[in-house]
Short mmCIF file of C-alpha atoms in Angstrom, two decimals:
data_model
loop_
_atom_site.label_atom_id
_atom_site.label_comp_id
_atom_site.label_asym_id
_atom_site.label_seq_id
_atom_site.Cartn_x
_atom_site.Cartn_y
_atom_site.Cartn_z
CA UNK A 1 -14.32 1.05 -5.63
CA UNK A 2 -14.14 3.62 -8.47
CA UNK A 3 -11.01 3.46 -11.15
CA UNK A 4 -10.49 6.41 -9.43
CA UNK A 5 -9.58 5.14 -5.92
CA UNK A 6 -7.74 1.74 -7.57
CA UNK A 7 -3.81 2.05 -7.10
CA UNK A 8 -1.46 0.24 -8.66
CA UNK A 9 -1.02 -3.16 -6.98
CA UNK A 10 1.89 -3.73 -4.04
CA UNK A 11 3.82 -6.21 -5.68
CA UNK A 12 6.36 -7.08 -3.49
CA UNK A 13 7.40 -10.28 -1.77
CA UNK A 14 4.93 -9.93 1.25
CA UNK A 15 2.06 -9.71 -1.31
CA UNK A 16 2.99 -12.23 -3.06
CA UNK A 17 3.13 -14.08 -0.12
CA UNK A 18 -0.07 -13.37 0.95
CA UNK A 19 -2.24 -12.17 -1.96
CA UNK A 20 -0.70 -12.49 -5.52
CA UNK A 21 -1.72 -8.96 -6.58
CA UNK A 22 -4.14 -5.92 -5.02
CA UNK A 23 -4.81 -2.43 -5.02
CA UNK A 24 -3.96 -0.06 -1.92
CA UNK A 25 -6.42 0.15 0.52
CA UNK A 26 -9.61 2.10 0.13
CA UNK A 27 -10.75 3.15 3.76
CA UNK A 28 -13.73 5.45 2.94
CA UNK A 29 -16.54 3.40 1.50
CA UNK A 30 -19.00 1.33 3.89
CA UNK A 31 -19.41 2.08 7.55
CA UNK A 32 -16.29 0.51 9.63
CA UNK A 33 -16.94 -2.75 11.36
CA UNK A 34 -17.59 -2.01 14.65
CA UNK A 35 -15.41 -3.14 18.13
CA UNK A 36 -12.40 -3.80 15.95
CA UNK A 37 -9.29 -3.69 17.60
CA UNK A 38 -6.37 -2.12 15.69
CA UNK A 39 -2.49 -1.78 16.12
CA UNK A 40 0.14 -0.12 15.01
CA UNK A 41 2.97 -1.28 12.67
CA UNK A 42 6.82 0.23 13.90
CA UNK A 43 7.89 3.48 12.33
CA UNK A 44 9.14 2.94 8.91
CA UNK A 45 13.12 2.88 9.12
CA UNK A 46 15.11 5.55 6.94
CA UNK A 47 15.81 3.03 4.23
CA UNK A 48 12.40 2.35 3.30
CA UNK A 49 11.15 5.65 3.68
CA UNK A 50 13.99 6.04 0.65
CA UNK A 51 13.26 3.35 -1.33
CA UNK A 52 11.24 5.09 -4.53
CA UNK A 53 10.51 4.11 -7.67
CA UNK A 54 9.45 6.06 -10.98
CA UNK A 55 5.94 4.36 -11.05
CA UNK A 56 5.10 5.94 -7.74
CA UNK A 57 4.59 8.83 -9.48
CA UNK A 58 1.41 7.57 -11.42
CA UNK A 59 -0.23 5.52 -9.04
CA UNK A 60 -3.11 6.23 -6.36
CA UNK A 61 -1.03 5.51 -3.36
CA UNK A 62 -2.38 4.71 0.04
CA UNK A 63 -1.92 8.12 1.03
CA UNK A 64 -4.08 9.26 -1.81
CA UNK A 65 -6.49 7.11 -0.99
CA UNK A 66 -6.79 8.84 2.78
CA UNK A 67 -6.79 12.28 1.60
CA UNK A 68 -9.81 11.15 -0.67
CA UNK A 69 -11.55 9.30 1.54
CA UNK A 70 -11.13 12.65 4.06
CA UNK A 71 -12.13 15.11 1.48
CA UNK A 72 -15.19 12.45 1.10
CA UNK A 73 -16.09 13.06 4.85
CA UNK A 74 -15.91 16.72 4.58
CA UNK A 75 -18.83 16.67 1.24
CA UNK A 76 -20.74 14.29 3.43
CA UNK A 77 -21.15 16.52 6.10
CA UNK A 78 -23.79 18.89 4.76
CA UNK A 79 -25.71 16.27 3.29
CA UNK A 80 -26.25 14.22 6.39
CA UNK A 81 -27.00 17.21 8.72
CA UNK A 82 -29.54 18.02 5.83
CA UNK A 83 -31.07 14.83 6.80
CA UNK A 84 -30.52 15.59 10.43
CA UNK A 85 -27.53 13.49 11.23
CA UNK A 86 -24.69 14.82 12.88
CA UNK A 87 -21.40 14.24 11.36
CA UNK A 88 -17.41 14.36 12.29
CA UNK A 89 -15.02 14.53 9.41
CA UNK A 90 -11.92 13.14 10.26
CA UNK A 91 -8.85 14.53 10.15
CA UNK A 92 -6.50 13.82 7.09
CA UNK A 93 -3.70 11.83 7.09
CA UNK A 94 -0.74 13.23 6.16
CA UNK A 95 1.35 11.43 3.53
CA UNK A 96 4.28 11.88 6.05
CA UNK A 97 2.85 9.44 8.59
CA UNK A 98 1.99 6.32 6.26
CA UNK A 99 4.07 3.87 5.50
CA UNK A 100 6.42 4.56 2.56
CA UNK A 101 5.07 2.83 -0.89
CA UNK A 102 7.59 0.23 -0.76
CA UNK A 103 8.47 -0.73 2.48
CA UNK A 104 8.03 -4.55 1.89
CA UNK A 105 8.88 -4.57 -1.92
CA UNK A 106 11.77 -6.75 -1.99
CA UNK A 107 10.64 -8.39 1.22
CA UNK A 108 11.75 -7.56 4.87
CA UNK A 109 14.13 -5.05 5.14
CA UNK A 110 14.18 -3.82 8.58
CA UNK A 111 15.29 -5.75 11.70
CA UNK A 112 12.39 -4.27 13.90
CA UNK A 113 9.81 -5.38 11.50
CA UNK A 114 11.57 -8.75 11.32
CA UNK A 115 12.49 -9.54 14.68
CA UNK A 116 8.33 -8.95 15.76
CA UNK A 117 6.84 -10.31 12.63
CA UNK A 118 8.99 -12.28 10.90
CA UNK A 119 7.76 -12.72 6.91
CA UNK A 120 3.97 -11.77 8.29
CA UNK A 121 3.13 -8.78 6.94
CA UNK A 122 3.14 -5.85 9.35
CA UNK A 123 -0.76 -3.95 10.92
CA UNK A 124 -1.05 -0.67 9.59
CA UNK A 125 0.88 3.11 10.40
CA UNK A 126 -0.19 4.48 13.15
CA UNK A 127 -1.79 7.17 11.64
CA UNK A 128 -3.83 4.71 10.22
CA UNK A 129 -5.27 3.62 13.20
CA UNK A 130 -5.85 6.75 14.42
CA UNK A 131 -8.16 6.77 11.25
CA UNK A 132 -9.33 4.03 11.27
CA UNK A 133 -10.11 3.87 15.33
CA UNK A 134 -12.09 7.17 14.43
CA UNK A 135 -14.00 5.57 12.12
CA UNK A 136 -15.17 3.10 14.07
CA UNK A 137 -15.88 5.25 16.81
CA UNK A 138 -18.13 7.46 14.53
CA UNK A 139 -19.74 3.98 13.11
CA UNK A 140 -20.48 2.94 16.65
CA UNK A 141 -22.41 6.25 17.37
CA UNK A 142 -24.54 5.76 14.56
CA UNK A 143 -27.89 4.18 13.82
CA UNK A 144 -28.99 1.87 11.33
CA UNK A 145 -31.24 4.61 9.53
CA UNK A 146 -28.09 7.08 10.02
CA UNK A 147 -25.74 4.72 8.53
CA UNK A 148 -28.28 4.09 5.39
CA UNK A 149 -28.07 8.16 5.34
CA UNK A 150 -24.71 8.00 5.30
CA UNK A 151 -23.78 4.94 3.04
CA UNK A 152 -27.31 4.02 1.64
CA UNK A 153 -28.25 0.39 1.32
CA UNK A 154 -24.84 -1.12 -0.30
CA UNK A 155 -22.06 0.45 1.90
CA UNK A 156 -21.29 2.65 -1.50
CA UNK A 157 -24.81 4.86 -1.71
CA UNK A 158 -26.27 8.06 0.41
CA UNK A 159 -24.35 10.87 1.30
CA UNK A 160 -21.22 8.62 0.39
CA UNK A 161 -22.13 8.23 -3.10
CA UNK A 162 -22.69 11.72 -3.47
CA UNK A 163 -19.71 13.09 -2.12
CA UNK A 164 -17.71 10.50 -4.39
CA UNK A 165 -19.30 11.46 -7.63
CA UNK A 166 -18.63 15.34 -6.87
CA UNK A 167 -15.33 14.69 -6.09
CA UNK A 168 -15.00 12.81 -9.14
CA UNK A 169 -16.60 15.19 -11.44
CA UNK A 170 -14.18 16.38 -14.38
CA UNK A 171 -11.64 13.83 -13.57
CA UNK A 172 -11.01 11.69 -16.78
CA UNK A 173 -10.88 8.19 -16.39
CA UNK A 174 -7.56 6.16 -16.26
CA UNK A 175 -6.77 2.42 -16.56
CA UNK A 176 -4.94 1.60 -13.49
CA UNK A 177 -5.32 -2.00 -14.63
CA UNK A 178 -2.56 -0.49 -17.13
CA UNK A 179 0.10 0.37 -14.35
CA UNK A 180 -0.88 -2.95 -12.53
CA UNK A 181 0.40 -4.91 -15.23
CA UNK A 182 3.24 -3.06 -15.72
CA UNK A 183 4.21 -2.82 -12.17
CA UNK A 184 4.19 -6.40 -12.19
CA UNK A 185 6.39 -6.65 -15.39
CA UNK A 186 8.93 -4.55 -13.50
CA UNK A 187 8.81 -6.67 -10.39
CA UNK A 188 9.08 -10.03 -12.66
CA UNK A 189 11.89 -8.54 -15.40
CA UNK A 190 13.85 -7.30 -12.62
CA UNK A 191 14.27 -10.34 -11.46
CA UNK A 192 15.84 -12.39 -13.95
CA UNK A 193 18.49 -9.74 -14.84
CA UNK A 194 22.05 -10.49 -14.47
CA UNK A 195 22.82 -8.00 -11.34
CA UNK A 196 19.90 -9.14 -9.50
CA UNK A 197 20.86 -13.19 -10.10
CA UNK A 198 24.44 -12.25 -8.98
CA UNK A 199 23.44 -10.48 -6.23
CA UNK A 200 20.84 -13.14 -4.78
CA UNK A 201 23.72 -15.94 -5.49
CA UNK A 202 25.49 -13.65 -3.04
CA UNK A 203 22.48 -13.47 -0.53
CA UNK A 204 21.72 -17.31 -0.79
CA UNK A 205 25.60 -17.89 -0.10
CA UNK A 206 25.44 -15.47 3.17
CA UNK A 207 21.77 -17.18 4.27
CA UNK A 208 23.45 -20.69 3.82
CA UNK A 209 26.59 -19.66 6.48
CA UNK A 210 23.51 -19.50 8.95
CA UNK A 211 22.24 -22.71 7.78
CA UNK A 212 19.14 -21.31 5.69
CA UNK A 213 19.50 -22.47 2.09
CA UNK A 214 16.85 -20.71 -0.02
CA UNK A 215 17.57 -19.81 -3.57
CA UNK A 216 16.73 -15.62 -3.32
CA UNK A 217 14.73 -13.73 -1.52
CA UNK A 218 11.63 -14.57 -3.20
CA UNK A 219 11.91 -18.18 -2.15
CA UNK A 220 12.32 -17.39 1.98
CA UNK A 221 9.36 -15.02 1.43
CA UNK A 222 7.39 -17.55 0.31
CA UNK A 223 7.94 -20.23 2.28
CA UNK A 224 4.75 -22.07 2.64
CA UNK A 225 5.81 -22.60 6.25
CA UNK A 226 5.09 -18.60 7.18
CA UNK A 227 1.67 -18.82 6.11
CA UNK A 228 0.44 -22.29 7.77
CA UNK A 229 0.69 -20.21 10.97
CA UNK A 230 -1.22 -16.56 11.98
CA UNK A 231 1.93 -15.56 13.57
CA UNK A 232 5.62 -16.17 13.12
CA UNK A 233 7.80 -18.92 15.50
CA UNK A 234 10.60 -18.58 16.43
CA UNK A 235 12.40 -20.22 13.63
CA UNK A 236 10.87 -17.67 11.07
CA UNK A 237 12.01 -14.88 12.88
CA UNK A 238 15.71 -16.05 13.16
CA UNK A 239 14.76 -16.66 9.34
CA UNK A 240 13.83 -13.40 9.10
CA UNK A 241 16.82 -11.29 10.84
CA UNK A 242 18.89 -13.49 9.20
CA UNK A 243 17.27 -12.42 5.35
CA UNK A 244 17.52 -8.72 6.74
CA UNK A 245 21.20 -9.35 7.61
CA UNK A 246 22.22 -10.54 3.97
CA UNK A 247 20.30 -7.96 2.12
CA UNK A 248 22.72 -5.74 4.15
CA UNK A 249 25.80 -7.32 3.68
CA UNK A 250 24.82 -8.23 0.42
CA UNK A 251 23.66 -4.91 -1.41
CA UNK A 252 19.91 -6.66 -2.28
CA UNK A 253 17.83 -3.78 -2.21
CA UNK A 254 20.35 -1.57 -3.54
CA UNK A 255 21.01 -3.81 -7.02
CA UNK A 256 17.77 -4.80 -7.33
CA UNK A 257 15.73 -1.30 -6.75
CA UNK A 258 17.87 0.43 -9.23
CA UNK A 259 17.52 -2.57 -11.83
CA UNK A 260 13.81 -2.16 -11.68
CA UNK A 261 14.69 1.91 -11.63
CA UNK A 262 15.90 1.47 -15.00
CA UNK A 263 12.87 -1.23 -16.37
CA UNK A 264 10.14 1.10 -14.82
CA UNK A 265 11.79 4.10 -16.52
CA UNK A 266 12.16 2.67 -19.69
CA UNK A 267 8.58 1.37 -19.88
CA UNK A 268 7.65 4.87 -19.03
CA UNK A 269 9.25 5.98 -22.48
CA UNK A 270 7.78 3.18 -24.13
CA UNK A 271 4.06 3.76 -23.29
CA UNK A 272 4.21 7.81 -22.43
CA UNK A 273 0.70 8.77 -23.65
CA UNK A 274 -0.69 6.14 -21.25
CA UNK A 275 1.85 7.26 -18.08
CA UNK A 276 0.50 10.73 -19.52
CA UNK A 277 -2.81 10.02 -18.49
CA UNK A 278 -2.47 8.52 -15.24
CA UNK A 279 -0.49 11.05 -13.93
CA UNK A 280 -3.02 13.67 -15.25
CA UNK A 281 -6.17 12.06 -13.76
CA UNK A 282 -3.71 11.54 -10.18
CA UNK A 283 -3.26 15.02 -10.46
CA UNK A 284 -7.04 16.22 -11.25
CA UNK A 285 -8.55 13.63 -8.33
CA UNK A 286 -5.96 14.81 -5.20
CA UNK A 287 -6.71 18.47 -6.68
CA UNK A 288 -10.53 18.38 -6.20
CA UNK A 289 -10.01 16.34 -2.79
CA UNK A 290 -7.06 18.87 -1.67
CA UNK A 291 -10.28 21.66 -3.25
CA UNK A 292 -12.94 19.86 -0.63
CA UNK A 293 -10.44 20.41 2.51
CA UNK A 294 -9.49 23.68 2.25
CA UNK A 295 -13.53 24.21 1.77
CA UNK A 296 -13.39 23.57 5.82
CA UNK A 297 -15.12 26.16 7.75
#
C-alpha cells in the first residue's frame, strides 16, 4: 500500500482488542480471494453515524479508500482490453453507505451490534460486500495470465500498478504515520482526564448493579475472555448490552468524544503545517480519483 492509500489507524476499543493499531482497509490491490463468503454488519445507528471527530478531516478514511480503489478500476479498464482482457469496473461506494469512522471508538455503542456480536468486532457495511462480492466474482472469471495482466506478478503490478501511479501523479506525499501517532495520543490523553475518570467511575458503578465489575470501558473491551472464542457466548453478550446500557445512562460517549474533541483540536493548532499537508494531499488524491470517474463513458 502507497502513503497514499494509508489512513489514520482505528483506535478504538475493538482495535485494541483485536489489533493494537492499523490503517483502514485497502480493497483494490491483489485479485480477491476467490469463494469467500461475506456478510453484512447492521446499519449503523444514528448515534454513531454522529459521532465525528476533527481528525476525520485529515485522514484517508475507508470511504476514501473505495472511491480510490473504484477510480483504480475505471484506469484499468483500457489497459487490460489493450491486452485483450475484458474488464468490469465496479461501481463506487458511496461514503453514505459505509460505516461511520467511529462507530466502535469508545467500544460498543449500539444494542443491535451488541446483542449479535457482543465485544467481536462487527463484518463489514453492506455496501461493502456488495464490493467486495463483485470483486470476487470478477476474480473468479479471470485467468491466471488475465490476473498477471491485471495485477502483474505481486498482486500490486500490471494494469493495477499503472492505474495507481496515474492516479497518484501530482499528489505530494504525506506522513500518515504523523496522524497515526497523534490519533493515538488523543485516544490515550483522553483517557486519563478528569471528566472521562468521573464518568467511567459512573459507568463501572452502573456495570457493577448488574454484577459486572470492570474498571471502564477499556477494561470490558478487553477482556481476554472475548477473544479466546471466534464468537461471543452468551455471557459476553449480556456483558455487552449491559456496557451499551451504562454508556447510556451514563453519558460515556458524550464526555469522552468531546474531551478528545478538544485534545484533537488543540493538537491541530499545535502542529498546523503538518495537518496542512495532510489535508492538502486528501484533497489532491479524492480529486484525481473523483477526475477518473467522471472520465466514465
Amino acid at each position: 500500500m502507497s502513503a497514499h492509500r494509508k489512513g489514520v489507524a482505528a483506535l478504538g476499543l475493538i482495535g485494541l482488542m483485536a489489533v493494537t493499531a492499523g490503517c483502514d482497509a485497502a480493497p483494490a490491490e491483489g485479485p480477491a480471494p476467490r469463494n469467500t463468503s461475506v456478510r453484512a454488519a447492521p446499519a449503523a445507528s444514528a448515534e454513531a453515524r454522529e459521532l465525528l471527530l476533527p481528525f476525520d478531516t485529515y485522514k484517508i478514511s475507508k470511504a476514501d479508500d473505495y472511491l480510490i480503489a473504484a477510480a483504480e478500476d475505471v484506469l484499468m479498464k483500457g489497459c487490460l482490453e489493450a491486452r485483450g482482457v475484458r474488464w468490469s469496473p465496479r461501481a463506487p461506494v458511496g461514503a453514505a453507505e459505509m460505516d461511520p469512522p467511529n462507530r466502535r471508538r469508545y467500544g460498543v455503542i449500539e444494542e443491535a451490534v451488541a446483542r449479535e456480536f457482543g465485544f467481536h468486532a462487527p463484518p463489514e457495511a453492506e455496501a461493502e460486500v456488495r464490493f467486495t462480492t463483485a470483486r470476487q466474482r470478477r476474480s473468479a472469471s479471470l485467468s491466471d495470465s488475465e490476473v498477471r495482466a491485471a495485477y502483474g506478478s505481486t498482486g500490486t503490478g500490471g494494469c493495477w500498478g499503472k492505474a495507481h501511479e496515474e492516479l497518484r501523479d501530482g499528489v505530494a506525499e504525506s506522513d500518515y504515520d504523523v496522524l497515526n501517532k497523534y490519533s493515538r495520543k488523543s485516544f490515550e490523553d483522553s483517557q486519563r482526564d478528569g471528566e472521562v475518570r468521573a464518568v467511567f467511575r459512573s459507568w463501572s458503578a452502573c456495570m457493577a448493579k448488574s454484577g459486572f465489575r470492570y474498571r471502564d470501558p477499556v477494561a470490558v473491551v478487553n477482556d481476554p475472555r472475548w477473544s479466546a472464542s471466534p464468537s461471543p457466548s452468551d455471557h459476553e453478550i449480556k456483558v455487552a448490552l449491559a456496557d451499551v446500557r451504562c454508556k447510556e445512562e451514563t453519558g460515556v460517549v458524550a464526555v469522552w468524544s468531546a474531551v478528545e474533541t478538544r485534545i484533537q483540536r488543540d493538537i491541530v493548532t499545535a502542529d498546523a503545517a503538518s495537518f496542512r499537508a495532510l489535508k492538502a494531499t486528501k484533497k489532491a488524491w479524492l480529486a484525481s480519483a473523483r477526475r477518473a470517474l467522471e472520465s466514465t463513458p
